């Protein structure tokens, strides 16, 4: 994880939530004693974002320590106390929402991703994340999908060549696009081509695509495509992947299945801070 | 909307997706002709974020114009072409994902919020958003809930006094907390107190809370609480609000119902850019 | 205080004063020994900004410690040594002006505010600050007025509804404006209306203003206005408030008196660093 | 003026005043018609900051035009309409305070500086500004003193060698300090030395100071110092300069008199936006 | 090119050169008339950075237009007027150095890269750039090498897997490193392994490296390595590549030769602005 | 050195090299043990940037310590181990390139500057740096030239008056330009005038230039110019200064010789990190 970026995200988030302070805490907490709260997970799910959670409190002052009893990637049952947060009451209370907003989202993504990955168990197929992430939070969301079991697709537009339908229309044909890309591209890259028909698949294969994306095809067509490709390129299925159909798709033997669902349509995992109490600090 | 902030969000998002350019587009699009694509909504839902969508392309160069056929807040059926995007192919293709990521999320929030608000129709009760928003995107998400029919609760920790369970524990009692807050607070603020029992409700009312939040109470208890309060304070129900129980809660006559669900657990609305074609521009 | 924002202010200030270093110190101080200076207040006044002063030196290196003998809010006589600054000579000398510029301004505001507040002693009326603060330094200046005894009005345009003369003209009448605002506003806000005549006062009261600002009225008119309002709304007097007339205004029984004077027309308190000497540090 | 920096100042100021929008304007102004207001100067004084004022509205949207009838540096009588502001009501109303806060401060500084400079008329002595400016606004405040008639001293610690009392103590003596500075300094700089006694003056002169600052000396001592210096170095008087004594100081024939008073203790000039009305824009 | 990043670079550069304005221009240019200068290339070389040069003046005001007679990549003889710059004298003079500093460096890199690439003509070998670029300017420098004829290696640590000597030592062996990388890596990446001996080459090939870097080998060893690899992996020669030996290396048939020399040891191309004159602008 | 600025440069550089992490290190280094590497200088040269090098690792985590055996300014022979870097393997490996890129460039500049300065030994003439530095890195590059033995010319456009050919054309004549500048300039500045002919020299001297730059003159003309000036102004030779002619120029007795060559055309010094090994850390 690139912590320089994470720290920027956290700083922005704290400023967004406190552009001019925490009015309630400033009115109520004048004798700033050390207190502690428990961090309670209220739903079954995969914890993710523990280090990020800690760093929110680092940025929000210097007094708060967080003690986690779990690690990123652990599956935890509802009702479990997963950690304890301890420090000056004012820092603890004003940082709570920002820290939870991040932890809940990351855990929500990891939990949903785990569900998808569990469907793939026993197959060779791997789950891929996408660029359909929340603007500004991609680093954290890609990380959460990895914690949940997914593998990274390209991170962004800068690091992977993916020739999509609109690119193909812009250039004229799959053939022209692949050739043009091949000519000047960095040698460390592979060329992936999005295909919508079996003809596309054939053309992409012929002109040397390294990876062929089978977009929005049904299982039957996927099978035919894989037969055409015959392991001569890596394969990725994309489009309309759900918890109900992912197993069937995987059993075709495709190398990768990608879904934006795990980052654009997850729900936050319910985690909260409970049992506030003061600590005697001599 | 504060566009200075929106523009910062967009700039960050574009840099996140293109820290060193769009490698595919740079390889393929050399003769940068004007093209157009249709913006197609593929699910029923409430459109939200049209102006934000436009501004993504403004930041990503200067050539792209977006023509929307709908306005923020319109409900649109699946399959509708809601707009057209026109400009240099390279700017259009490289800005697509960032623009869609924002539009889809904002529309997802507006759509889900509308579902909740529809349940309230015919009652006097209003839906409130919360601070459980995506870090960095609060301005856009609060806006999307408003487009969906919700009313703003406080924006952040800086602009509203909300005395929660942990604050009460820190100070000692509801009485002490309300008195302490009243003493130095800006006169433009109201004091809201979170209550968990009918005793809490009585105490909050006694010591002059302007707004009383009934946290995690069942409908029966809510009714008793409202009887105690007897319109002497504004009332808000919070906690475990769902599409199934919100109508029953509203029929108690409570003034407001708040839910974080609309921002922490929405799913993106499926919208995509289709039908790429070149335009003759003399 | 939101220290994330204060630290940004300090960093900007240090960069403004040293865009490419401190040329004098760099030429003269090569053997960077530990030294100390006294912080001497040269005018009677209320000290304010001690923690901000310290943080300037934290940002300007890591060696300098500041030991204050006073706290924010204390009234100090001219000639008093209020603190000692100790650390590497180069950091101490290059941070001096920036640290003093902040401390002197904040103390100047606190001192002037105290003068105004002293005039109110024995009355129920409270002094309010305004948004007429120095661009970029509002957080510090609002804080300084609080240290001086004032109460915060709204912080900014985002957190308070204040319907002013130009808004009323834009909407058409006080009635229309109040109704329009009431319809969609966050329930945590109050509506304040600026009034210039007794008719305005009546209209604002009739349509449910929570706070009525009596703008630029003489004491006689203020009294009439308060009679009309009859405690049914909070009241604020604003405009042409001076040290000479504030007591008379307060004695009308108005709830609040606001003045921009304390932030737009204060003078800095004279504080300086004296008695530089080297310290033996083994 | 470096507009890149000014634009940053303005952006910060607008974000400070609207971290999440202008709640009043957003509630009231929905039909965003073009309106105009007059800019009225309510006190006698020197206008300064007209271009800065304009740029506030440029940053706050694109619709507002400002038509000034005066230029920076003009002395204007109370009651004069100095300009007209015209544009979308929402942008006009939300930018008003930030624009005025800057214009009023800059005009306040220019006005006070003019008072000081007028006292020097007929002498050869020039008024200098100092680094005692508001953190973050130095560029604007130094500019305002120039508009008022002052001459720039060094801008910051980076661009001028000024050996002050604490530097001298750190190095050991004026002699050592001047020699040390001379050895490695950029050839484009002059060396200024702060002196407190006539002995200091002699030593500074002997070892080749280009500029000698006479700090906190009375008129009699200044005269003696000038006799010693005998035009072999430039001379600056500093410390306790007031409107009452500046003329006497100037008549000693000193080259420059510097005062922090014009930037640390000015009062804002009263300017406001009046006569809001809608404009028919076809 | 990602212009959002370029604009940030330019803004930083202008602020670096004018933290508080252009003192000479401000003193001399008061009647800000339109002037023009010629842009003269004073050495033979490849022009690069024309669009960047233009954008410097866009950021430094709005009046200056630049008319280039050449395009990026053109080889130009010493003495050629390659463009004309026209606009307000103050903006033109204050932006000159920053604009030239960028243009000269980019052209220097393009020119040096062209020299290396010319040596490869007639072979299949391509020249690669590296990460040995000037901190902060990588986007511009990588671009300049492309204009000179090179191909991009990875852009940064984020987008390419390159297992270097220190990584191998950290993991234990080439075998372990390649296997470990293969297990979790994004499918769009290739694995490159740095090898120093023929044994390394064999091991890298055996365990499936996609690209093998032959580090610091002499031509004879390179030939043996290529025989071992036998086209089963892509090949890159790196280390001690000079204009004298690059042809011999290329003739071994290696796919790529990389050199940091073109970005860490180029010299700026001499280009200057000459023939300032005023233009009649009615 | 202004470390606030250096830290910004380093942060930018690390983000440039790791916009989304170090993919190789993240794949390979999971058991993050403490390791060490030697820092080896592979070419003769002057070390420069040791403190900057350290700070790169401070910003890239907190575990890495750097132990230098040399100080900025020392001349070191090829093959010398100049330091040791010790810390978590992941931080050490991911920070390596950025740290070296800065150290190599700064050492390259110091080394080249030393070569020029050595040519001046025994003369009174000093070497000056210029503004022909890499955009964004001026602070570091000016520092490196000082370490190499040069003296600072002005830092930027803000801190020195240098009337160049284009300014003179804009104003009309040297006479007019000097007079105009003298009128309003800060008293701490000197006026330098660029001259191209002996007539120019005479005119500059006549109208009181403090420093006269002899631009692009041959040694014979320089001698005549110095005779005309006769020590009544400081003198600087500029233009086409090389290692071959600088001695001849210096022997004319000119005060300063400036050259952009040392910053626009240096080559990086070859320094690398070798001998990676794990350390037992109990």
Short mmCIF file of C-alpha atoms in Angstrom, two decimals, chain C residues 12-190:
data_model
loop_
_atom_site.label_atom_id
_atom_site.label_comp_id
_atom_site.label_asym_id
_atom_site.label_seq_id
_atom_site.Cartn_x
_atom_site.Cartn_y
_atom_site.Cartn_z
CA UNK C 12 1.80 28.52 4.03
CA UNK C 13 3.04 31.31 6.28
CA UNK C 14 6.52 29.83 6.62
CA UNK C 15 6.76 29.28 2.87
CA UNK C 16 5.61 32.83 2.28
CA UNK C 17 8.38 34.14 4.52
CA UNK C 18 11.04 31.73 3.26
CA UNK C 19 10.35 30.78 -0.35
CA UNK C 20 14.06 30.04 -0.69
CA UNK C 21 15.44 30.04 2.80
CA UNK C 22 16.53 32.60 5.38
CA UNK C 23 19.49 34.21 3.73
CA UNK C 24 20.77 36.02 6.82
CA UNK C 25 20.63 33.03 9.11
CA UNK C 26 22.18 30.77 6.49
CA UNK C 27 25.09 33.16 6.10
CA UNK C 28 25.66 33.68 9.83
CA UNK C 29 24.66 30.60 11.77
CA UNK C 30 26.88 27.70 10.83
CA UNK C 31 27.62 26.17 14.19
CA UNK C 32 24.01 25.56 15.08
CA UNK C 33 24.09 25.76 18.87
CA UNK C 34 21.11 25.74 21.19
CA UNK C 35 19.99 29.17 22.26
CA UNK C 36 17.09 30.69 24.11
CA UNK C 37 15.12 33.91 23.97
CA UNK C 38 12.47 35.41 26.18
CA UNK C 39 9.04 36.21 24.88
CA UNK C 40 8.13 39.63 26.24
CA UNK C 41 4.72 41.24 26.06
CA UNK C 42 5.26 44.96 25.63
CA UNK C 43 1.66 46.14 25.96
CA UNK C 44 -1.16 45.32 28.37
CA UNK C 45 -3.48 42.76 26.82
CA UNK C 46 -4.99 39.31 26.60
CA UNK C 47 -2.61 36.61 25.38
CA UNK C 48 -3.95 34.37 22.63
CA UNK C 49 -2.37 31.87 20.28
CA UNK C 50 0.16 30.12 22.51
CA UNK C 51 -0.42 26.70 20.95
CA UNK C 52 -0.32 28.17 17.44
CA UNK C 53 2.97 29.88 18.31
CA UNK C 54 4.45 26.56 19.38
CA UNK C 55 3.34 24.83 16.23
CA UNK C 56 5.13 27.36 14.03
CA UNK C 57 8.40 26.11 15.47
CA UNK C 58 7.31 22.47 15.13
CA UNK C 59 6.82 23.04 11.42
CA UNK C 60 10.09 24.97 11.13
CA UNK C 61 12.27 22.04 12.23
CA UNK C 62 12.11 19.86 15.26
CA UNK C 63 14.46 21.37 17.80
CA UNK C 64 12.59 24.32 19.27
CA UNK C 65 10.58 24.06 22.50
CA UNK C 66 8.39 26.86 23.78
CA UNK C 67 7.63 27.24 27.48
CA UNK C 68 4.71 29.54 28.15
CA UNK C 69 4.08 30.96 31.60
CA UNK C 70 0.59 32.05 30.63
CA UNK C 71 -2.44 30.52 28.99
CA UNK C 72 -4.69 31.77 26.25
CA UNK C 73 -7.12 34.23 27.80
CA UNK C 74 -4.90 35.62 30.54
CA UNK C 75 -4.61 39.36 30.84
CA UNK C 76 -0.96 40.34 31.06
CA UNK C 77 0.69 43.66 31.93
CA UNK C 78 3.25 45.36 29.68
CA UNK C 79 6.77 44.18 30.33
CA UNK C 80 5.92 40.68 31.40
CA UNK C 81 8.03 37.77 30.21
CA UNK C 82 5.28 35.42 29.05
CA UNK C 83 7.45 32.58 27.82
CA UNK C 84 10.79 31.25 26.74
CA UNK C 85 11.78 29.79 23.38
CA UNK C 86 14.65 27.37 23.24
CA UNK C 87 16.28 25.44 20.41
CA UNK C 88 18.67 25.57 17.49
CA UNK C 89 19.53 29.18 16.75
CA UNK C 90 18.76 28.89 13.07
CA UNK C 91 15.26 27.50 13.59
CA UNK C 92 14.56 29.94 16.35
CA UNK C 93 15.62 32.99 14.33
CA UNK C 94 13.96 31.98 11.08
CA UNK C 95 10.63 31.13 12.71
CA UNK C 96 10.46 34.21 14.91
CA UNK C 97 8.57 36.62 12.66
CA UNK C 98 5.96 34.12 11.49
CA UNK C 99 5.27 32.95 15.02
CA UNK C 100 5.01 36.50 16.31
CA UNK C 101 2.84 37.67 13.42
CA UNK C 102 0.26 35.06 14.43
CA UNK C 103 0.54 35.52 18.19
CA UNK C 104 0.37 39.31 17.98
CA UNK C 105 -2.71 39.28 15.77
CA UNK C 106 -4.58 36.71 17.82
CA UNK C 107 -3.71 38.52 21.03
CA UNK C 108 -4.78 41.82 19.49
CA UNK C 109 -8.18 40.37 18.65
CA UNK C 110 -8.61 38.77 22.07
CA UNK C 111 -7.65 42.02 23.76
CA UNK C 112 -10.08 44.14 21.76
CA UNK C 113 -12.86 41.61 22.21
CA UNK C 114 -12.29 41.61 25.96
CA UNK C 115 -12.78 45.39 25.96
CA UNK C 116 -16.14 44.99 24.27
CA UNK C 117 -17.19 42.13 26.54
CA UNK C 118 -16.25 44.04 29.66
CA UNK C 119 -18.83 46.63 28.68
CA UNK C 120 -21.50 43.93 28.77
CA UNK C 121 -20.73 42.73 32.27
CA UNK C 122 -23.80 42.48 34.43
CA UNK C 123 -26.13 42.27 31.43
CA UNK C 124 -27.52 39.14 29.80
CA UNK C 125 -26.37 40.28 26.39
CA UNK C 126 -23.60 38.40 24.63
CA UNK C 127 -21.11 39.61 22.06
CA UNK C 128 -21.03 37.87 18.67
CA UNK C 129 -18.23 37.73 16.13
CA UNK C 130 -18.93 37.90 12.37
CA UNK C 131 -17.58 36.66 9.02
CA UNK C 132 -15.58 39.89 8.59
CA UNK C 133 -12.36 38.02 9.27
CA UNK C 134 -9.06 37.99 7.44
CA UNK C 135 -9.30 35.65 4.43
CA UNK C 136 -7.47 32.44 5.27
CA UNK C 137 -7.33 33.02 9.02
CA UNK C 138 -10.96 32.72 10.08
CA UNK C 139 -10.41 29.68 12.29
CA UNK C 140 -7.76 31.51 14.30
CA UNK C 141 -9.63 34.79 14.45
CA UNK C 142 -12.95 33.26 15.52
CA UNK C 143 -11.03 31.37 18.18
CA UNK C 144 -9.38 34.58 19.37
CA UNK C 145 -12.73 36.31 19.77
CA UNK C 146 -13.93 33.39 21.87
CA UNK C 147 -10.85 33.66 24.04
CA UNK C 148 -11.74 37.32 24.40
CA UNK C 149 -15.24 36.44 25.54
CA UNK C 150 -17.36 36.52 22.40
CA UNK C 151 -19.73 33.83 21.17
CA UNK C 152 -19.63 32.44 17.66
CA UNK C 153 -22.17 33.55 15.13
CA UNK C 154 -22.28 31.31 12.08
CA UNK C 155 -18.82 30.28 10.96
CA UNK C 156 -19.40 30.68 7.24
CA UNK C 157 -22.00 30.72 4.51
CA UNK C 158 -22.43 26.96 4.81
CA UNK C 159 -23.66 26.66 8.36
CA UNK C 160 -26.20 29.35 9.04
CA UNK C 161 -29.24 30.78 7.32
CA UNK C 162 -29.09 34.54 7.42
CA UNK C 163 -31.54 36.25 5.13
CA UNK C 164 -30.05 39.68 4.44
CA UNK C 165 -31.40 42.74 2.68
CA UNK C 166 -30.14 41.65 -0.73
CA UNK C 167 -31.67 38.19 -0.35
CA UNK C 168 -35.00 39.75 0.56
CA UNK C 169 -34.86 41.97 -2.50
CA UNK C 170 -33.97 38.96 -4.65
CA UNK C 171 -36.94 36.94 -3.40
CA UNK C 172 -39.39 39.78 -3.10
CA UNK C 173 -40.31 40.04 0.56
CA UNK C 174 -39.44 38.81 4.02
CA UNK C 175 -42.53 36.63 3.96
CA UNK C 176 -41.57 34.89 0.75
CA UNK C 177 -37.99 34.45 1.82
CA UNK C 178 -38.77 32.91 5.19
CA UNK C 179 -41.35 30.55 3.72
CA UNK C 180 -39.04 29.48 0.94
CA UNK C 181 -36.18 28.84 3.32
CA UNK C 182 -38.38 26.95 5.76
CA UNK C 183 -39.55 24.55 3.09
CA UNK C 184 -36.28 22.73 2.35
CA UNK C 185 -33.88 23.66 5.02
CA UNK C 186 -32.02 21.21 7.26
CA UNK C 187 -33.99 20.81 10.49
CA UNK C 188 -30.93 21.57 12.55
CA UNK C 189 -30.82 25.18 11.36
CA UNK C 190 -32.57 28.33 12.53
#
